RNA sequence: GGCGACGUAGCCAAGUGGCAAGGCAGGGGUCUGCAAAACCCCGAUCGCCGGUUCAAAUCCGGCCGUCGCCUCCA
């Protein structure tokens, strides 16, 4: 079976073939660090974490680069407003975001470059573009990319140059040769962070950083370039123009774009002010909830995000966790054991078939839920031992591809365990004596304290509520 | 205005030519002293109208609706 990937560049699903066998070079656009990151950013990071984890599951070695844009107009504006150093402000959010990624169980990218640490490469690339006639410096010290020199400009966003230009509402600089030309380098204004360059003090434009970082960490050509679909134009369009004009080679083989999170029917964004920050989300929910919700739909489609969806996600997560409850019997043979083994095989095959198809996590998750049912049915049928452990092992392997931790609430569990168990021993005696009122009272009171007691023919079990 | 995406059961949502996954909610049942959990069973002809095809949710055209990009944006 081969993996197929939907490529924004061709608008088609294509077989996945890497530049180097077994090696994947993947670059994903990260955030501009001027403010608190929201769940939309988290979604993008999680989507490409799914991609990475699945490719690794399939045996690829993945070099995964995610950038931080730490030099930018908004960062400067924000820092001025707060009376803070722009670099310090950016640095703070960079560290915050890395911590948030950890808490979201996103595998650390193999490199996390920042614009401020890639200035030399950026300058070198701009010089190269000027030499090749694709860029020009202006008297005031700006450098622009000359869009007309790129014959296939607009191929990613399917925009004709004239259209792209006529739609532009930005006041054009007098010094630009063409409306569509975009800045590679911006001359410094007083009080702004700046670096020395052949064109005087200044700082990089928005798009050149990603081209330079790609080149530095992954080379002239890469396999996967990812990001939110709001970056298709102009960011990724310009990135292609710069890199391909510089190298003369096709840049990324597969352009992958995730859909936007929808909040109250609108895209979640800072400018609309309708956002939920990652910290706010994690204060209320387990990271697994976000992963289950995101995995439950196609990564390219807009994703509904509201309290109903989150509540459904919580319940779905509980159901997933139910598969990890221990066996209650020790049967290892017979029809039930064989049926379990069959279901495990089928679930794994279905999971892979779905994921091979453009990382269809919704289909993969469905296969996992089928496995949950099989495991729970086997437990009910008294299966235990190796067959049961194997099934749970596969379950763990597959849920790990989706980055699910599936840890139940455990805070303080160690310390309360002896007391809860003592209560259950006493309660067991009460039940033997058919003292239902009292034994039910214990169960109800424990529940009120967040301890769920469940009785079964094999005895009573307990666990913490969420 | 230009470019693009989407519209599947109460809700979320897979599936892109051959009898419509999964989750949540709901109903019925098994188990149980009861409760819970788990397990079993139950639901849609896929926005509307035409067309292509032996066959369409899946392809083509039109209409309606929602959303995104065109300005910083995951």
CSV table of N, CA, C and O in Angstrom, one decimal, chain A residues 310-372:
chain,number,residue,atom,x,y,z
A,310,UNK,N,-16.9,19.9,22.0
A,310,UNK,CA,-15.9,19.5,23.1
A,310,UNK,C,-16.5,18.5,24.0
A,310,UNK,O,-15.8,17.5,24.4
A,311,UNK,N,-17.8,18.7,24.3
A,311,UNK,CA,-18.5,17.7,25.2
A,311,UNK,C,-18.5,16.3,24.6
A,311,UNK,O,-18.2,15.3,25.2
A,312,UNK,N,-18.8,16.3,23.3
A,312,UNK,CA,-18.8,15.0,22.6
A,312,UNK,C,-17.4,14.4,22.6
A,312,UNK,O,-17.3,13.2,22.8
A,313,UNK,N,-16.4,15.3,22.4
A,313,UNK,CA,-15.0,14.8,22.5
A,313,UNK,C,-14.7,14.2,23.8
A,313,UNK,O,-14.0,13.2,23.8
A,314,UNK,N,-15.1,14.8,24.9
A,314,UNK,CA,-14.9,14.3,26.2
A,314,UNK,C,-15.4,12.9,26.3
A,314,UNK,O,-14.8,12.0,26.9
A,315,UNK,N,-16.6,12.7,25.9
A,315,UNK,CA,-17.3,11.4,26.0
A,315,UNK,C,-16.6,10.3,25.1
A,315,UNK,O,-16.4,9.2,25.5
A,316,UNK,N,-16.2,10.8,23.9
A,316,UNK,CA,-15.6,9.9,23.0
A,316,UNK,C,-14.2,9.4,23.6
A,316,UNK,O,-13.8,8.2,23.5
A,317,UNK,N,-13.6,10.3,24.3
A,317,UNK,CA,-12.3,10.0,24.9
A,317,UNK,C,-12.5,9.0,26.1
A,317,UNK,O,-11.7,8.1,26.2
A,318,UNK,N,-13.5,9.2,26.8
A,318,UNK,CA,-13.8,8.2,27.9
A,318,UNK,C,-14.0,6.8,27.3
A,318,UNK,O,-13.6,5.8,27.9
A,319,UNK,N,-14.7,6.8,26.2
A,319,UNK,CA,-14.9,5.5,25.5
A,319,UNK,C,-13.6,4.9,25.1
A,319,UNK,O,-13.4,3.7,25.2
A,320,UNK,N,-12.7,5.7,24.6
A,320,UNK,CA,-11.4,5.2,24.2
A,320,UNK,C,-10.7,4.6,25.4
A,320,UNK,O,-10.1,3.5,25.3
A,321,UNK,N,-10.7,5.4,26.5
A,321,UNK,CA,-10.0,4.9,27.7
A,321,UNK,C,-10.6,3.6,28.2
A,321,UNK,O,-9.9,2.8,28.8
A,322,UNK,N,-11.9,3.3,27.9
A,322,UNK,CA,-12.5,2.1,28.4
A,322,UNK,C,-11.7,0.9,27.9
A,322,UNK,O,-11.7,-0.2,28.6
A,323,UNK,N,-11.1,1.0,26.8
A,323,UNK,CA,-10.4,-0.2,26.2
A,323,UNK,C,-9.2,-0.5,27.0
A,323,UNK,O,-8.6,-1.6,26.9
A,324,UNK,N,-8.7,0.4,27.8
A,324,UNK,CA,-7.5,0.2,28.6
A,324,UNK,C,-7.8,-0.4,30.0
A,324,UNK,O,-6.9,-0.8,30.7
A,325,UNK,N,-9.1,-0.6,30.3
A,325,UNK,CA,-9.4,-1.2,31.6
A,325,UNK,C,-8.9,-2.7,31.6
A,325,UNK,O,-8.9,-3.3,30.6
A,326,UNK,N,-8.4,-3.1,32.7
A,326,UNK,CA,-7.8,-4.5,32.7
A,326,UNK,C,-8.8,-5.6,32.5
A,326,UNK,O,-10.0,-5.4,32.6
A,327,UNK,N,-8.2,-6.7,32.1
A,327,UNK,CA,-9.1,-7.9,31.8
A,327,UNK,C,-9.7,-8.4,33.2
A,327,UNK,O,-9.1,-8.1,34.2
A,328,UNK,N,-10.8,-9.0,33.1
A,328,UNK,CA,-11.4,-9.5,34.3
A,328,UNK,C,-11.4,-11.0,34.3
A,328,UNK,O,-11.6,-11.6,35.4
A,329,UNK,N,-11.0,-11.6,33.2
A,329,UNK,CA,-10.9,-13.1,33.2
A,329,UNK,C,-9.5,-13.5,32.7
A,329,UNK,O,-8.7,-12.6,32.6
A,330,UNK,N,-9.3,-14.8,32.4
A,330,UNK,CA,-8.0,-15.2,32.0
A,330,UNK,C,-8.1,-16.2,30.8
A,330,UNK,O,-7.2,-16.9,30.6
A,331,UNK,N,-9.2,-16.1,30.1
A,331,UNK,CA,-9.3,-17.0,29.0
A,331,UNK,C,-8.4,-16.6,27.9
A,331,UNK,O,-8.2,-15.4,27.6
A,332,UNK,N,-7.7,-17.6,27.2
A,332,UNK,CA,-6.8,-17.2,26.2
A,332,UNK,C,-7.1,-18.0,24.9
A,332,UNK,O,-6.4,-17.8,23.9
A,333,UNK,N,-8.1,-18.9,24.9
A,333,UNK,CA,-8.3,-19.6,23.7
A,333,UNK,C,-9.8,-19.7,23.4
A,333,UNK,O,-10.6,-19.1,24.2
A,334,UNK,N,-10.2,-20.3,22.3
A,334,UNK,CA,-11.6,-20.4,22.0
A,334,UNK,C,-12.1,-19.4,21.0
A,334,UNK,O,-11.3,-18.5,20.6
A,335,UNK,N,-13.4,-19.4,20.6
A,335,UNK,CA,-13.9,-18.5,19.6
A,335,UNK,C,-13.7,-17.0,20.0
A,335,UNK,O,-13.4,-16.2,19.1
A,336,UNK,N,-13.9,-16.7,21.2
A,336,UNK,CA,-13.9,-15.3,21.6
A,336,UNK,C,-12.5,-14.8,21.4
A,336,UNK,O,-12.3,-13.6,21.0
A,337,UNK,N,-11.5,-15.6,21.8
A,337,UNK,CA,-10.1,-15.2,21.6
A,337,UNK,C,-9.7,-15.0,20.1
A,337,UNK,O,-9.0,-14.1,19.7
A,338,UNK,N,-10.2,-16.0,19.3
A,338,UNK,CA,-10.0,-15.9,17.9
A,338,UNK,C,-10.6,-14.6,17.3
A,338,UNK,O,-10.1,-14.0,16.4
A,339,UNK,N,-11.8,-14.4,17.7
A,339,UNK,CA,-12.6,-13.3,17.2
A,339,UNK,C,-11.8,-12.0,17.6
A,339,UNK,O,-11.7,-11.0,16.7
A,340,UNK,N,-11.3,-11.9,18.8
A,340,UNK,CA,-10.5,-10.7,19.2
A,340,UNK,C,-9.3,-10.5,18.2
A,340,UNK,O,-9.1,-9.4,17.7
A,341,UNK,N,-8.6,-11.6,18.0
A,341,UNK,CA,-7.4,-11.5,17.1
A,341,UNK,C,-7.8,-11.1,15.7
A,341,UNK,O,-7.1,-10.2,15.1
A,342,UNK,N,-9.0,-11.6,15.2
A,342,UNK,CA,-9.4,-11.1,13.9
A,342,UNK,C,-9.7,-9.6,13.9
A,342,UNK,O,-9.4,-8.9,13.0
A,343,UNK,N,-10.4,-9.2,15.0
A,343,UNK,CA,-10.8,-7.8,15.0
A,343,UNK,C,-9.5,-6.9,15.1
A,343,UNK,O,-9.5,-5.8,14.6
A,344,UNK,N,-8.5,-7.4,15.8
A,344,UNK,CA,-7.3,-6.6,16.0
A,344,UNK,C,-6.7,-6.4,14.6
A,344,UNK,O,-6.3,-5.3,14.2
A,345,UNK,N,-6.6,-7.5,13.9
A,345,UNK,CA,-6.0,-7.5,12.5
A,345,UNK,C,-6.8,-6.5,11.6
A,345,UNK,O,-6.2,-5.7,10.9
A,346,UNK,N,-8.1,-6.7,11.7
A,346,UNK,CA,-9.0,-5.9,10.8
A,346,UNK,C,-8.9,-4.4,11.2
A,346,UNK,O,-8.8,-3.5,10.3
A,347,UNK,N,-8.8,-4.1,12.4
A,347,UNK,CA,-8.7,-2.7,12.9
A,347,UNK,C,-7.4,-2.1,12.4
A,347,UNK,O,-7.4,-0.9,11.9
A,348,UNK,N,-6.3,-2.8,12.5
A,348,UNK,CA,-5.1,-2.3,12.1
A,348,UNK,C,-5.0,-2.0,10.6
A,348,UNK,O,-4.6,-1.0,10.1
A,349,UNK,N,-5.6,-3.0,9.8
A,349,UNK,CA,-5.6,-2.8,8.4
A,349,UNK,C,-6.5,-1.6,8.0
A,349,UNK,O,-6.1,-0.8,7.1
A,350,UNK,N,-7.6,-1.5,8.7
A,350,UNK,CA,-8.5,-0.4,8.4
A,350,UNK,C,-7.9,1.0,8.7
A,350,UNK,O,-8.0,1.9,8.0
A,351,UNK,N,-7.2,1.0,9.8
A,351,UNK,CA,-6.5,2.2,10.3
A,351,UNK,C,-5.5,2.6,9.2
A,351,UNK,O,-5.4,3.8,8.8
A,352,UNK,N,-4.7,1.6,8.8
A,352,UNK,CA,-3.6,2.0,7.8
A,352,UNK,C,-4.2,2.4,6.5
A,352,UNK,O,-3.7,3.3,5.8
A,353,UNK,N,-5.3,1.7,6.1
A,353,UNK,CA,-5.9,2.1,4.8
A,353,UNK,C,-6.4,3.5,4.8
A,353,UNK,O,-6.3,4.3,3.9
A,354,UNK,N,-7.0,3.9,6.0
A,354,UNK,CA,-7.6,5.2,6.1
A,354,UNK,C,-6.4,6.2,6.1
A,354,UNK,O,-6.5,7.2,5.4
A,355,UNK,N,-5.4,6.0,6.9
A,355,UNK,CA,-4.3,6.9,7.1
A,355,UNK,C,-3.5,7.1,5.8
A,355,UNK,O,-3.0,8.1,5.5
A,356,UNK,N,-3.4,6.0,5.1
A,356,UNK,CA,-2.7,6.0,3.8
A,356,UNK,C,-3.4,7.0,2.8
A,356,UNK,O,-2.8,7.5,1.9
A,357,UNK,N,-4.7,7.1,3.0
A,357,UNK,CA,-5.5,8.0,2.1
A,357,UNK,C,-5.5,9.4,2.6
A,357,UNK,O,-6.4,9.9,3.3
A,358,UNK,N,-4.4,10.1,2.3
A,358,UNK,CA,-4.2,11.5,2.7
A,358,UNK,C,-4.5,11.7,4.2
A,358,UNK,O,-5.2,12.7,4.6
A,359,UNK,N,-3.9,10.8,5.0
A,359,UNK,CA,-4.0,11.0,6.5
A,359,UNK,C,-5.4,11.2,7.0
A,359,UNK,O,-5.7,12.2,7.7
A,360,UNK,N,-6.3,10.3,6.5
A,360,UNK,CA,-7.7,10.3,6.9
A,360,UNK,C,-7.8,9.9,8.4
A,360,UNK,O,-8.1,8.7,8.7
A,361,UNK,N,-7.6,10.8,9.3
A,361,UNK,CA,-7.6,10.5,10.7
A,361,UNK,C,-9.0,10.1,11.2
A,361,UNK,O,-9.2,9.3,12.1
A,362,UNK,N,-10.0,10.6,10.5
A,362,UNK,CA,-11.4,10.3,10.9
A,362,UNK,C,-11.7,8.8,10.7
A,362,UNK,O,-12.3,8.1,11.5
A,363,UNK,N,-11.2,8.4,9.5
A,363,UNK,CA,-11.4,6.9,9.2
A,363,UNK,C,-10.5,6.1,10.2
A,363,UNK,O,-10.9,5.0,10.6
A,364,UNK,N,-9.3,6.6,10.5
A,364,UNK,CA,-8.4,5.9,11.4
A,364,UNK,C,-9.0,5.8,12.8
A,364,UNK,O,-8.9,4.7,13.4
A,365,UNK,N,-9.6,6.9,13.2
A,365,UNK,CA,-10.3,6.9,14.5
A,365,UNK,C,-11.4,5.9,14.5
A,365,UNK,O,-11.7,5.2,15.5
A,366,UNK,N,-12.2,5.8,13.5
A,366,UNK,CA,-13.3,4.9,13.4
A,366,UNK,C,-12.8,3.5,13.6
A,366,UNK,O,-13.4,2.7,14.3
A,367,UNK,N,-11.7,3.2,13.0
A,367,UNK,CA,-11.1,1.8,13.1
A,367,UNK,C,-10.7,1.6,14.5
A,367,UNK,O,-10.8,0.5,15.1
A,368,UNK,N,-10.2,2.6,15.2
A,368,UNK,CA,-9.8,2.5,16.6
A,368,UNK,C,-11.0,2.2,17.5
A,368,UNK,O,-11.0,1.4,18.4
A,369,UNK,N,-12.1,2.9,17.1
A,369,UNK,CA,-13.4,2.7,17.9
A,369,UNK,C,-13.9,1.2,17.7
A,369,UNK,O,-14.4,0.6,18.6
A,370,UNK,N,-13.7,0.7,16.5
A,370,UNK,CA,-14.1,-0.7,16.3
A,370,UNK,C,-13.2,-1.6,17.2
A,370,UNK,O,-13.7,-2.6,17.7
A,371,UNK,N,-12.0,-1.2,17.3
A,371,UNK,CA,-11.1,-2.0,18.2
A,371,UNK,C,-11.5,-1.9,19.6
A,371,UNK,O,-11.4,-2.9,20.4
A,372,UNK,N,-11.9,-0.8,20.0
A,372,UNK,CA,-12.4,-0.6,21.4
A,372,UNK,C,-13.6,-1.5,21.7
A,372,UNK,O,-13.6,-2.3,22.7
